[in-house]
XYZ file of C-alpha atoms in Angstrom:
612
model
C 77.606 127.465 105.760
C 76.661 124.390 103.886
C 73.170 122.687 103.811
C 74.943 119.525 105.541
C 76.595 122.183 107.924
C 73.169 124.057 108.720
C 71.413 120.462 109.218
C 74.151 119.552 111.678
C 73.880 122.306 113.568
C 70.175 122.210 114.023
C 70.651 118.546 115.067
C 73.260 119.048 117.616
C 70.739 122.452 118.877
C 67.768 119.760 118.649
C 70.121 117.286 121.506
C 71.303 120.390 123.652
C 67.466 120.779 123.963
C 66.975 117.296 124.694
C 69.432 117.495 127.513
C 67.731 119.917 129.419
C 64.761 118.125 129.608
C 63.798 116.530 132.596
C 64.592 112.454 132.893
C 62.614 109.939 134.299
C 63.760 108.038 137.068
C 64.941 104.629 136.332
C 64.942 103.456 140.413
C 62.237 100.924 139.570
C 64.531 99.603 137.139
C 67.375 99.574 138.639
C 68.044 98.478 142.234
C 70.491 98.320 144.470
C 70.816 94.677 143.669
C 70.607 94.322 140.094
C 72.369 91.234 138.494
C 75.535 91.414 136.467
C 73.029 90.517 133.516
C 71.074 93.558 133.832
C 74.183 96.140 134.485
C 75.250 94.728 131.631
C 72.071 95.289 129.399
C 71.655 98.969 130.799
C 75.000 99.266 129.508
C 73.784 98.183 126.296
C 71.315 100.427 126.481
C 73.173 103.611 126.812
C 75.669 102.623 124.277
C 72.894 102.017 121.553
C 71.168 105.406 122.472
C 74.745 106.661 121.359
C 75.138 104.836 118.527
C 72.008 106.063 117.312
C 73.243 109.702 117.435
C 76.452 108.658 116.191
C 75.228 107.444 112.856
C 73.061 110.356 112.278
C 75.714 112.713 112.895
C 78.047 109.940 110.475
C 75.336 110.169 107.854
C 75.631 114.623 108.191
C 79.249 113.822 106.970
C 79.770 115.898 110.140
C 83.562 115.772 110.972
C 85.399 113.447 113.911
C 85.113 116.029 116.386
C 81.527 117.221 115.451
C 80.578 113.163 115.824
C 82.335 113.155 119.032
C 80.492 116.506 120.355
C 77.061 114.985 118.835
C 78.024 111.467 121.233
C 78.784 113.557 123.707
C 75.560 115.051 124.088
C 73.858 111.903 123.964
C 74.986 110.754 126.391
C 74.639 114.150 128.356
C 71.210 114.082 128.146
C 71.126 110.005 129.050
C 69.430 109.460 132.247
C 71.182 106.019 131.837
C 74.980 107.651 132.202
C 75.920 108.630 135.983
C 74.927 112.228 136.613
C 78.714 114.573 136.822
C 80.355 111.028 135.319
C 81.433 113.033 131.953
C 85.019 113.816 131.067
C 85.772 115.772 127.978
C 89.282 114.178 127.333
C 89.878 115.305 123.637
C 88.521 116.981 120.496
C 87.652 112.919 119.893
C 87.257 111.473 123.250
C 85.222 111.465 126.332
C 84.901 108.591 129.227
C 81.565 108.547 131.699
C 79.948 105.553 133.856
C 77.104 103.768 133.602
C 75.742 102.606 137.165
C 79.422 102.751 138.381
C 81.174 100.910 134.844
C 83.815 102.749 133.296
C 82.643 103.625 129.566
C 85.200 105.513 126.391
C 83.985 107.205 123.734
C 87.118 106.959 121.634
C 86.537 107.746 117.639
C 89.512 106.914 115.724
C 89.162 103.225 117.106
C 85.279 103.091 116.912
C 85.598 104.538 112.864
C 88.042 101.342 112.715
C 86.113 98.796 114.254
C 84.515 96.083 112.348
C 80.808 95.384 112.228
C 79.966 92.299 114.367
C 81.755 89.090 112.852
C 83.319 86.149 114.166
C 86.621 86.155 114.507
C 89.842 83.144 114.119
C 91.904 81.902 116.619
C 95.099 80.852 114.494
C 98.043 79.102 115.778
C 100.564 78.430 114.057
C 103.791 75.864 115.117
C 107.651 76.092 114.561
C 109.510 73.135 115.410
C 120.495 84.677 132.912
C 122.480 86.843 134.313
C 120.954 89.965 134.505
C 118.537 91.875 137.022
C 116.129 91.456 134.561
C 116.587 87.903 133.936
C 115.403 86.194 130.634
C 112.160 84.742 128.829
C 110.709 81.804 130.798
C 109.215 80.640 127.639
C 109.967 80.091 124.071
C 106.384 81.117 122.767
C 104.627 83.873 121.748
C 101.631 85.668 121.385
C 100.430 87.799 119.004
C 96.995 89.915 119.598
C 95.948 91.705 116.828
C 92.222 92.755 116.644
C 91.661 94.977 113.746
C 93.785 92.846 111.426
C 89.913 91.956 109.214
C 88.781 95.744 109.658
C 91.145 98.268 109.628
C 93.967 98.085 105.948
C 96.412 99.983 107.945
C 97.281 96.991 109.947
C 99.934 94.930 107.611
C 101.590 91.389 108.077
C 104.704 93.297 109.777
C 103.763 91.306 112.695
C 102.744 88.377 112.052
C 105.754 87.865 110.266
C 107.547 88.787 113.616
C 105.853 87.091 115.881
C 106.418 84.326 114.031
C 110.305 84.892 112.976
C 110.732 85.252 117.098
C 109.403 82.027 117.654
C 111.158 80.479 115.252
C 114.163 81.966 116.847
C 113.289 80.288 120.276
C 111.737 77.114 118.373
C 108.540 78.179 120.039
C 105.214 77.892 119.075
C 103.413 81.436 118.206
C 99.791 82.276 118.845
C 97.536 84.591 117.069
C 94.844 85.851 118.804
C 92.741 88.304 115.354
C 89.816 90.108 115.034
C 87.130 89.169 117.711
C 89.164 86.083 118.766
C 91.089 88.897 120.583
C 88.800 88.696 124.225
C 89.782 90.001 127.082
C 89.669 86.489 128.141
C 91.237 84.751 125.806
C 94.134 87.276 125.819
C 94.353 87.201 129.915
C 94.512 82.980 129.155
C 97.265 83.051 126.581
C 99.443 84.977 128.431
C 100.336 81.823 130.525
C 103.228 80.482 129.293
C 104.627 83.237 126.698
C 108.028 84.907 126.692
C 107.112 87.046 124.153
C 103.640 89.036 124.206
C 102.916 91.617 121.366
C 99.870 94.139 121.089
C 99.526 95.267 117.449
C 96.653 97.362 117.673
C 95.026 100.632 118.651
C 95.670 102.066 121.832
C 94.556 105.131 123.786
C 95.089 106.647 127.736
C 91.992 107.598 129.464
C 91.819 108.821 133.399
C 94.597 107.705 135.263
C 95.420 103.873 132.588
C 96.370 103.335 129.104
C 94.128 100.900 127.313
C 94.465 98.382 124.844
C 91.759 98.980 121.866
C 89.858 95.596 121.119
C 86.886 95.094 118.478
C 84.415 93.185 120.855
C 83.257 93.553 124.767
C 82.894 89.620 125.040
C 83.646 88.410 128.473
C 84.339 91.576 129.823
C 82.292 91.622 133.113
C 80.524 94.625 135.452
C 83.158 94.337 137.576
C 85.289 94.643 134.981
C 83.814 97.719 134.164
C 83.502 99.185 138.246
C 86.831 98.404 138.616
C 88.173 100.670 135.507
C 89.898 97.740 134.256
C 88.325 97.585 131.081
C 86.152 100.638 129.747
C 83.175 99.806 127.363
C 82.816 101.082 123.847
C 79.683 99.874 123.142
C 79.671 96.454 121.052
C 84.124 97.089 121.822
C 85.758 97.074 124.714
C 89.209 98.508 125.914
C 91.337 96.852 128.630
C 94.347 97.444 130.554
C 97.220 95.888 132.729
C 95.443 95.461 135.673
C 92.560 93.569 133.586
C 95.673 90.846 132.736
C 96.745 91.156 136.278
C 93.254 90.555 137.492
C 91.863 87.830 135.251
C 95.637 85.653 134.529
C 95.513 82.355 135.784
C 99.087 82.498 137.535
C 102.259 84.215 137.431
C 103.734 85.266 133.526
C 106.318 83.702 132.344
C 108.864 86.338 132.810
C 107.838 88.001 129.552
C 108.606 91.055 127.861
C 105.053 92.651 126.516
C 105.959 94.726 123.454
C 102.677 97.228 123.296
C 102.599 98.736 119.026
C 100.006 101.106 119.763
C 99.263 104.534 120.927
C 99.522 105.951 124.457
C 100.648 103.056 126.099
C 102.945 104.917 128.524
C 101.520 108.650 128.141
C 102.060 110.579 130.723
C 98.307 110.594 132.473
C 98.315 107.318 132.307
C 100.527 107.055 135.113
C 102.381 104.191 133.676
C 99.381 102.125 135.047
C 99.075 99.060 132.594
C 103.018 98.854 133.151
C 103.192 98.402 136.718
C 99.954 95.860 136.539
C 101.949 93.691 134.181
C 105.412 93.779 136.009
C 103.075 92.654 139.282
C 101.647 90.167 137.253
C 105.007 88.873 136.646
C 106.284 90.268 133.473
C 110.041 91.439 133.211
C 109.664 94.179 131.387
C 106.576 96.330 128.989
C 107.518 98.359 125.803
C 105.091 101.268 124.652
C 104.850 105.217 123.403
C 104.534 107.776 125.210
C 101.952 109.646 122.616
C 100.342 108.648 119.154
C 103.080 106.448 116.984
C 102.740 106.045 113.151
C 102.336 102.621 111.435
C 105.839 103.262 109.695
C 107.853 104.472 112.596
C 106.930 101.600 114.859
C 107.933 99.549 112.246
C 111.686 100.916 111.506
C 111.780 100.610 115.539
C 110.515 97.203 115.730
C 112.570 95.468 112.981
C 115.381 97.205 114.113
C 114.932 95.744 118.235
C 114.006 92.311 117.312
C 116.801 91.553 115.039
C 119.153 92.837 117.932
C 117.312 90.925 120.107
C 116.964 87.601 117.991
C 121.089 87.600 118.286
C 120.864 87.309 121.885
C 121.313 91.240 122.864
C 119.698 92.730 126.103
C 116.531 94.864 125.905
C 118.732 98.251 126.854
C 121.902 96.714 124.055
C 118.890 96.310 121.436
C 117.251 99.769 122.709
C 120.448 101.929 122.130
C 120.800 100.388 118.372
C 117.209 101.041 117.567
C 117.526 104.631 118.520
C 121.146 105.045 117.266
C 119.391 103.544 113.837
C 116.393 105.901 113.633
C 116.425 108.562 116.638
C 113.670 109.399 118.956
C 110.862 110.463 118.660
C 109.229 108.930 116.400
C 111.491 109.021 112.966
C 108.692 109.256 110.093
C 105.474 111.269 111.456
C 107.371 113.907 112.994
C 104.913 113.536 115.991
C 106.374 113.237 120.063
C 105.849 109.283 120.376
C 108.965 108.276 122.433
C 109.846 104.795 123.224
C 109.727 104.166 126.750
C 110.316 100.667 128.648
C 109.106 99.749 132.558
C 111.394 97.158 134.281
C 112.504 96.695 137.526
C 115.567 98.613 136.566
C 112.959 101.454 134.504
C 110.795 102.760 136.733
C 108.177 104.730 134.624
C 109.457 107.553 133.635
C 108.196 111.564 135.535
C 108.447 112.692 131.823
C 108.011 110.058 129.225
C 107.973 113.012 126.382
C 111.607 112.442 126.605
C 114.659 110.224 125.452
C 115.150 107.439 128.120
C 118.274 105.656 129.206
C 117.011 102.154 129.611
C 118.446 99.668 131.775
C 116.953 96.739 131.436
C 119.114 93.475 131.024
C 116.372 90.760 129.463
C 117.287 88.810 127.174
C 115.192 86.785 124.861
C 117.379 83.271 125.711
C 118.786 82.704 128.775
C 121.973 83.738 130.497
C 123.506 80.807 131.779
C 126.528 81.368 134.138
C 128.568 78.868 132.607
C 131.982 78.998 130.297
C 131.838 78.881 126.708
C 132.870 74.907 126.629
C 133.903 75.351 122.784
C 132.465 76.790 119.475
C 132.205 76.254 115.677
C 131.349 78.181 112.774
C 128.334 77.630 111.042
C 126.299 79.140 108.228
C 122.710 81.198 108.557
C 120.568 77.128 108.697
C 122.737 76.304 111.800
C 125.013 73.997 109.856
C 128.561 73.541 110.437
C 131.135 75.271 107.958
C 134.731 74.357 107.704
C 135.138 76.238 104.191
C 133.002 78.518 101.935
C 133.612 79.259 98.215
C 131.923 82.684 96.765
C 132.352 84.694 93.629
C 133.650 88.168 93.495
C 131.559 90.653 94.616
C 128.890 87.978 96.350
C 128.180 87.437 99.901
C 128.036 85.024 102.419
C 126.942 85.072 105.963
C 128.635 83.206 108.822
C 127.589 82.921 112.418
C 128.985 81.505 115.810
C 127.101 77.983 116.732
C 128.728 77.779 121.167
C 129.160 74.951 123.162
C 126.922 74.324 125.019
C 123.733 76.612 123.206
C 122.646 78.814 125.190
C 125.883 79.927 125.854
C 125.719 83.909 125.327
C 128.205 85.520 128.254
C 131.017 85.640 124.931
C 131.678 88.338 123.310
C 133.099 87.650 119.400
C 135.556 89.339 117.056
C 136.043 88.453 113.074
C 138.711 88.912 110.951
C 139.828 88.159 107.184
C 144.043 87.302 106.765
C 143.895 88.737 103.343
C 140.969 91.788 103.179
C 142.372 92.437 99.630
C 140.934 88.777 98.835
C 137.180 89.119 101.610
C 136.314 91.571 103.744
C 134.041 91.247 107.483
C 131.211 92.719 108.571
C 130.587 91.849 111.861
C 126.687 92.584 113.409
C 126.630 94.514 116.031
C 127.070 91.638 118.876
C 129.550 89.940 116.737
C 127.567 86.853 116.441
C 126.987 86.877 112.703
C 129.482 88.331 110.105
C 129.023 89.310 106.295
C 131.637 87.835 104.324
C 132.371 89.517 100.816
C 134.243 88.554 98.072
C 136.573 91.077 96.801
C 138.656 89.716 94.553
C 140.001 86.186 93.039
C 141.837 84.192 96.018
C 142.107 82.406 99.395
C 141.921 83.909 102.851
C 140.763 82.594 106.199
C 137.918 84.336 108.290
C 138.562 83.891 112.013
C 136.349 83.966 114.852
C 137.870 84.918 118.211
C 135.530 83.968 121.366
C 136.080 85.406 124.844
C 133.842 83.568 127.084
C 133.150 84.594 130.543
C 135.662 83.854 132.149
C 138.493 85.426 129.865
C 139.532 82.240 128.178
C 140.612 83.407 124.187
C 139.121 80.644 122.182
C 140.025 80.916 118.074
C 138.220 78.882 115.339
C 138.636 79.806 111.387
C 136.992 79.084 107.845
C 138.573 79.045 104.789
C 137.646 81.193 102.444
C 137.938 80.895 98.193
C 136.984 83.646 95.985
C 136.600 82.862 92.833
C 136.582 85.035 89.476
C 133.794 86.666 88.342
C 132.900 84.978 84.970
C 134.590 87.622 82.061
C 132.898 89.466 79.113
C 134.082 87.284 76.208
C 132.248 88.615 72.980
C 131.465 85.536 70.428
C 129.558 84.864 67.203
C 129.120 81.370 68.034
C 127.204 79.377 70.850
C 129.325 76.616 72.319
C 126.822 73.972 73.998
C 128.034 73.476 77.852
C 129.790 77.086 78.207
C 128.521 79.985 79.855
C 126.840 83.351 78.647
C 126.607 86.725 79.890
C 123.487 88.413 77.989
C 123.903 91.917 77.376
C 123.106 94.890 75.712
C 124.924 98.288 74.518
C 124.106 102.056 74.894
C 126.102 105.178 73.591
C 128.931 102.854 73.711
C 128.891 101.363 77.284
C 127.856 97.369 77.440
C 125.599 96.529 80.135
C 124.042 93.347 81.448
C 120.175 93.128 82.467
C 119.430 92.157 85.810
C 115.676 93.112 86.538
C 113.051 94.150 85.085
C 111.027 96.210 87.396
C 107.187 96.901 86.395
C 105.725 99.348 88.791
C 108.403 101.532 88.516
C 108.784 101.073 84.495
C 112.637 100.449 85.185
C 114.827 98.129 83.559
C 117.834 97.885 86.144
C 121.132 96.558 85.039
C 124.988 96.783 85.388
C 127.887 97.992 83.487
C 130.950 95.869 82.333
C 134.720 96.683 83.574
C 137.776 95.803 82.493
C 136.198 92.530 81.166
C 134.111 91.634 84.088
C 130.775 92.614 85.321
C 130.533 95.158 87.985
C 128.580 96.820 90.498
C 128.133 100.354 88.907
C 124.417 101.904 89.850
C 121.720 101.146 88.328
C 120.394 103.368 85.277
C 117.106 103.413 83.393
C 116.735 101.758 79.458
C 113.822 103.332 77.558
C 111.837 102.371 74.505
C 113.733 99.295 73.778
C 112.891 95.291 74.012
C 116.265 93.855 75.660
C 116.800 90.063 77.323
C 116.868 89.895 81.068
C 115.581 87.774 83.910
C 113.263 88.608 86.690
C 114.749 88.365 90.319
C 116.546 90.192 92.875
C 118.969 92.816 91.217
C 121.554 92.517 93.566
C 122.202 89.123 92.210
C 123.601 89.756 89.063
C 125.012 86.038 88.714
C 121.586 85.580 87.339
C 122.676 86.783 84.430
C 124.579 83.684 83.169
C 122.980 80.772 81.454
C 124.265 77.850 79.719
C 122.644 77.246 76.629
C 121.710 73.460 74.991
C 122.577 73.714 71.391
C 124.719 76.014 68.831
C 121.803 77.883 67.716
C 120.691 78.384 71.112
C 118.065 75.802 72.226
C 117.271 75.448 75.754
C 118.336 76.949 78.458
C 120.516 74.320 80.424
C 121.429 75.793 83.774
C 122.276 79.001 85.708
C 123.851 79.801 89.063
C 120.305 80.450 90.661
C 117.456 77.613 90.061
C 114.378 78.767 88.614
C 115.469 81.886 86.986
C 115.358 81.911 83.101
C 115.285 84.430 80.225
C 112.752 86.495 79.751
C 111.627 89.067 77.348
C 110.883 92.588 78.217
C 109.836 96.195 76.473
C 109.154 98.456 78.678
C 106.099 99.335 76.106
C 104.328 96.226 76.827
C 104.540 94.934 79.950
C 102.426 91.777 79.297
C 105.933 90.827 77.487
C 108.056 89.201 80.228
C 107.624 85.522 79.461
C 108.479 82.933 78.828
C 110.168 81.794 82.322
C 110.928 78.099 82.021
C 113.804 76.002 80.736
C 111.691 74.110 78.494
C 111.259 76.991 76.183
C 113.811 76.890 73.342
C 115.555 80.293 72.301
C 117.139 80.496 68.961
C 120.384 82.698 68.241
C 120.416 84.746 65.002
C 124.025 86.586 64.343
C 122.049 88.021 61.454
C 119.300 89.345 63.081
C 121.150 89.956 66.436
C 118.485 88.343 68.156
C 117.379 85.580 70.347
C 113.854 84.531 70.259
C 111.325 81.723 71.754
C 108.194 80.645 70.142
C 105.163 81.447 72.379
C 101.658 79.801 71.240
C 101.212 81.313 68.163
C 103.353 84.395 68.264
C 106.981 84.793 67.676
C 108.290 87.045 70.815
C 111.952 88.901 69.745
C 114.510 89.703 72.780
C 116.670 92.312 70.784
C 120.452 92.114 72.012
C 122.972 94.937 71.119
C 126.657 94.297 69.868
C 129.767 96.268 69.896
C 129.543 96.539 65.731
C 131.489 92.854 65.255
C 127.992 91.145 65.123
C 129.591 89.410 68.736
C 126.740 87.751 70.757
C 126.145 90.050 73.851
C-alpha cells in the first residue's frame, strides 16, 4: 500500500471514529418553527462539513469512490443529516435529508461543477393532426449549465437549438452556466415548443434529476418536497419542480433531456409524467448513462428528420435505423425512450421501444395542399437549375398554403443518364446530381390529403466538366486546371489538409477530372487551394496575363492558389487575388513574390514541358 493509500485509510478510520461519537443536540437550534432562512443555512451547514471532508480526501488523490465513501461518512457522523435518512445508491452516490430536505451526493457532477461565478443569460434572435398534436410555439430553449466548467460539453447544441429555431423563425434562448436556476428555467419554459437539457443528469429515489451548477432559488420546500435535491453550493431538479414552479400551462412542447438517467428505470418515469401534466406533449431521455458522441449521432440524426416536418415516432425509427439502440459509440445500455400520451413510460426502459408519438415540430393543418412550387435550400423559387458534371444541387418543395404538411412527395429525373434524385427520407428535399453533359427535367409529384395528384417540374442543364487541355502558353481570359503528375498518372490538388499531413487530390479521365479517391503526395511542394475537397471546381482559375499575373476569377469566390510542402507547413500562402503568380515553361513553375522571399509552387508535366 502506498503512503497516500495508508494516509487515506487512517483518515477514513479517523471519521468512522468520529461517527460513533455521541452528537449534541441541536433542539435549541432548531425548532419546530424555524424560518425557510434558517433550514436553509443548516443546510449550508451540513453541506460545508462535507465539503470539508471532500477536499481532504480530493487532496489524498483518493479515488471517486473512496471520495464518495469519505462524504459519506461525513455526513454519517453529522448530527445535522436526519438520523436513518442515508441511502447508499452507488459506488459514487448517496442521497440523505437535512431537517426533512432532500440532499445528493452525486460525484461525477460535483468533480464537474464550476467554482462559484456568475453566469450569462444569452438570447439570441432569428427572424395538427395527430394525438399528439404539434409545437404551440416557434421558440426554444436551451439550458446548458456546465457549458464554462466542464470541456466535454461542445457547441453541438447551441448550434441546434439555434438551427431549430431558425427552422420555426423562432427566437432561441440560452439559459448557461449559473444563469441556469431552477427559476429561471421553470420561467422560460412559458412559451417554448422546443425545450432542450444539455447537461448532466442522474436518478435518485423514486425521480430523475436534472444536474445544475448553483442552488439559487431553490427553496425548503423545494427541498421537503423531493423536487429538487441539494448538492451543496448545486442543486438538482426534476419534472415536478417545472410542474410546481411554471407560471401556466407549456406550450405543447417536446422536452428533449441529453443527459443521463432521465428515464432509468427507478426513476419511475417521474420527471416525465410531471412534464406531460404540466402540459408538455411529449419528453425524450435515456434510460442509463449516454456518451457525449452517441447522443450526438442520435440527435443530429432526429432533428434533421424533424426540421422536414416528420413526426417524433417517423424521426425516431430513422434515428435508430441510422445508428441502432443502445447507445451506438460507448457500448453502454443507454436506450432512447420517449413519454407521450401515446408512450406511456415504459415497465422496462433497458429495451428498444416502439414509439408512437405523432408531434410534429409545425403544425398539422387539416387542409388540402392548395398548390406547390419548387424552390431551392434559401426558400426561393426555381423554375431551372444549371450544374456541372459530377456537382450537386439541392431542391425542396415550398406548399400552398405553408404549413401545409398532410402531402406526401415523389421525385423523378426524365433522363437519369443526364441527373440522378435523391429524395430525403419524407420526400421534401431531393439531391440533384449531375451525371453527365445534357438536359433533363426533375419532377415533383404531390399527393395532398385528400388524394388530389398535383405535378410541378424544373429543368435541369448539365453542363461539361471543363477538359484537361495540356498547353505551354497562358491565354489571358481562359481557364486552367492546375495539376501535378506521379508514376505517370496526372492529378489535380484539391486540399491541403494540415493535421492530418495529407495533400488530397483527384485523378484525370479520359480528359476530364474525376472523382477517383483521394491518395496521399509526400515530400513534394505542389499548387493547390485550401477548401472543401469535395469541390474540386476549385481547381480552375483564370489567370490575368500570358506569363501568369493575377489570378482573375474561379468558380468559388475567395478561393485562390496557394503554395504547399508538406515539409513546411507555414507554406500555404499567399490566398488573395492581388498576389501575382508568374509562369516559367523553363522552370516548370509558378511562383508569387511574398515580402522578401520568393515562394516556388512546383507543377509536374507529362515530359512536353505542357503547363499542368
Amino acid at each position: 500500500m502506498t503512503r497516500t493509500k495508508k494516509l487515506l485509510a487512517a483518515f477514513l478510520a479517523a471519521i468512522m471514529l468520529l461517527a460513533l461519537t455521541p452528537a449534541a443536540s441541536l433542539a435549541d437550534a432548531v425548532g419546530a418553527s424555524v424560518t425557510e432562512a434558517k433550514k436553509l443555512a443548516l443546510l449550508d451547514k451540513a453541506w460545508e462539513n462535507i465539503e470539508t471532508v471532500e477536499a481532504e480526501a480530493k487532496a489524498l488523490k483518493a479515488s471517486p469512490a473512496e471520495i464518495t465513501k469519505a462524504a459519506y461518512l461525513a455526513a454519517l457522523n453529522d448530527p445535522l443529516v436526519d438520523r436513518d435518512s442515508l441511502v447508499w445508491e452507488s459506488d459514487i452516490q448517496f442521497a440523505f435529508t437535512v431537517d426533512g430536505m432532500h440532499c445528493l451526493y452525486y460525484y461525477t457532477a460535483r468533480a464537474a461543477q464550476p467554482d462559484k461565478t456568475t453566469g450569462e443569460k444569452i438570447v439570441t434572435s432569428f427572424a395538427g393532426k395527430g394525438e399528439c398534436g404539434w409545437a404551440q410555439s416557434v421558440d426554444v430553449l436551451l439550458v446548458g449549465p456546465y457549458y464554462s466548467s466542464d470541456s466535454s460539453f461542445t457547441d453541438q447544441y447551441k448550434t441546434e437549438s439555434d438551427s431549430i429555431a431558425q427552422a420555426t423563425g423562432g427566437t432561441c434562448t440560452k439559459l448557461v452556466d449559473s444563469a441556469a436556476t431552477g427559476p429561471a428555467i421553470a420561467q422560460n419554459y412559458i412559451n417554448k415548443g422546443v425545450v432542450i437539457y444539455d447537461s448532466h443528469g442522474t436518478q435518485s429515489g423514486t425521480s430523475s434529476y436534472l444536474c445544475l451548477t448553483t442552488n439559487s432559488g431553490i427553496t425548503s420546500t423545494d427541498y421537503d418536497n423531493g423536487w429538487a435535491v441539494s448538492s451543496g453550493s448545486a442543486a438538482y431538479i426534476d419534472g415536478r419542480y417545472i410542474q410546481n414552479h411554471v407560471s401556466g400551462a407549456l406550450s405543447n412542447c417536446l422536452v428533449w433531456m441529453a443527459i443521463c438517467e432521465g428515464m432509468k428505470k427507478s426513476g419511475n418515469g417521474t420527471t416525465g409524467t410531471a412534464l406531460l401534466a404540466a402540459g408538455a406533449a411529449a419528453v425524450y431521455g435515456y434510460s442509463q448513462s449516454v456518451s457525449f458522441t452517441g447522443d450526438y449521432k442520435y440527435e443530429a440524426t432526429f432533428w434533421t428528420e424533424m426540421k422536414n416536418g416528420a413526426t417524433m415516432a417517423d424521426a425516431l425509427t430513422v434515428m435508430k435505423d441510422t445508428w441502432g439502440v443502445p447507445d451506438p459509440v460507448s457500448g453502454g445500455d443507454a436506450y432512447p425512450i420517449v413519454m407521450s400520451s401515446l408512450d406511456p413510460f415504459p415497465s422496462n426502459p433497458d429495451a428498444a421501444q416502439t414509439v408512437y408519438c405523432d408531434w410534429t415540430l409545425f403544425p398539422q393543418e387539416d387542409i388540402d395542399l392548395e398548390s406547390f412550387e419548387i424552390g431551392d435550400l434559401s426558400g426561393s423559387t426555381v423554375t431551372s437549375s444549371t450544374l456541372r458534371q459530377g456537382k450537386q444541387t439541392t431542391l425542396r418543395i415550398l406548399p400552398n398554403p405553408s404549413n401545409a404538411n398532410t402531402y406526401t412527395t415523389e421525385w423523378s429525373s426524365a433522363d437519369t443518364s443526364v441527373a440522378t434524385v435523391t429524395p430525403s427520407a419524407n420526400g421534401k428535399t431531393v439531391t440533384v446530381t449531375g451525371v453527365a453533359p445534357g438536359e433533363t427535367a426533375v419532377t415533383a409529384t404531390v399527393t395532398n390529403g385528400a388524394g388530389t395528384v398535383l405535378t410541378k417540374s424544373v429543368a435541369v442543364t448539365v453542363t461539361e466538366a471543363p477538359k484537361w487541355n495540356p498547353t505551354d502558353v497562358i491565354v489571358p481570359g481562359e481557364e486552367y486546371l492546375i495539376g501535378f503528375v506521379v508514376n505517370g498518372t496526372t492529378y489535380l490538388m484539391v486540399n491541403y489538409n494540415e493535421s492530418a499531413s495529407n495533400h488530397y487530390y483527384y485523378s484525370i479521365s479520359s480528359n476530364y477530372y474525376g472523382y477517383t479517391a483521394p491518395a496521399v503526395m509526400n515530400g513534394q511542394s505542389v499548387i493547390g487551394v485550401s477548401g472543401n475537397a469535395s469541390d474540386i471546381d476549385y481547381c480552375v482559375w483564370t489567370f490575368s496575363t500570358a506569363s501568369g499575373g493575377t489570378i482573375t476569377s474561379g468558380y468559388e469566390s475567395s478561393r485562390y492558389l496557394y503554395t504547399y510542402t508538406n515539409t513546411n507547413y507555414a507554406d500555404l500562402y499567399p490566398n488573395t487575388s492581388s498576389t501575382t503568380w508568374t509562369y516559367s515553361a523553363a522552370n516548370k513553375t509558378l511562383s508569387a513574390q511574398i515580402s522578401s522571399a520568393t515562394r516556388y509552387a512546383q507543377y509536374y508535366t507529362d515530359g512536353s514541358n505542357n503547363l499542368m
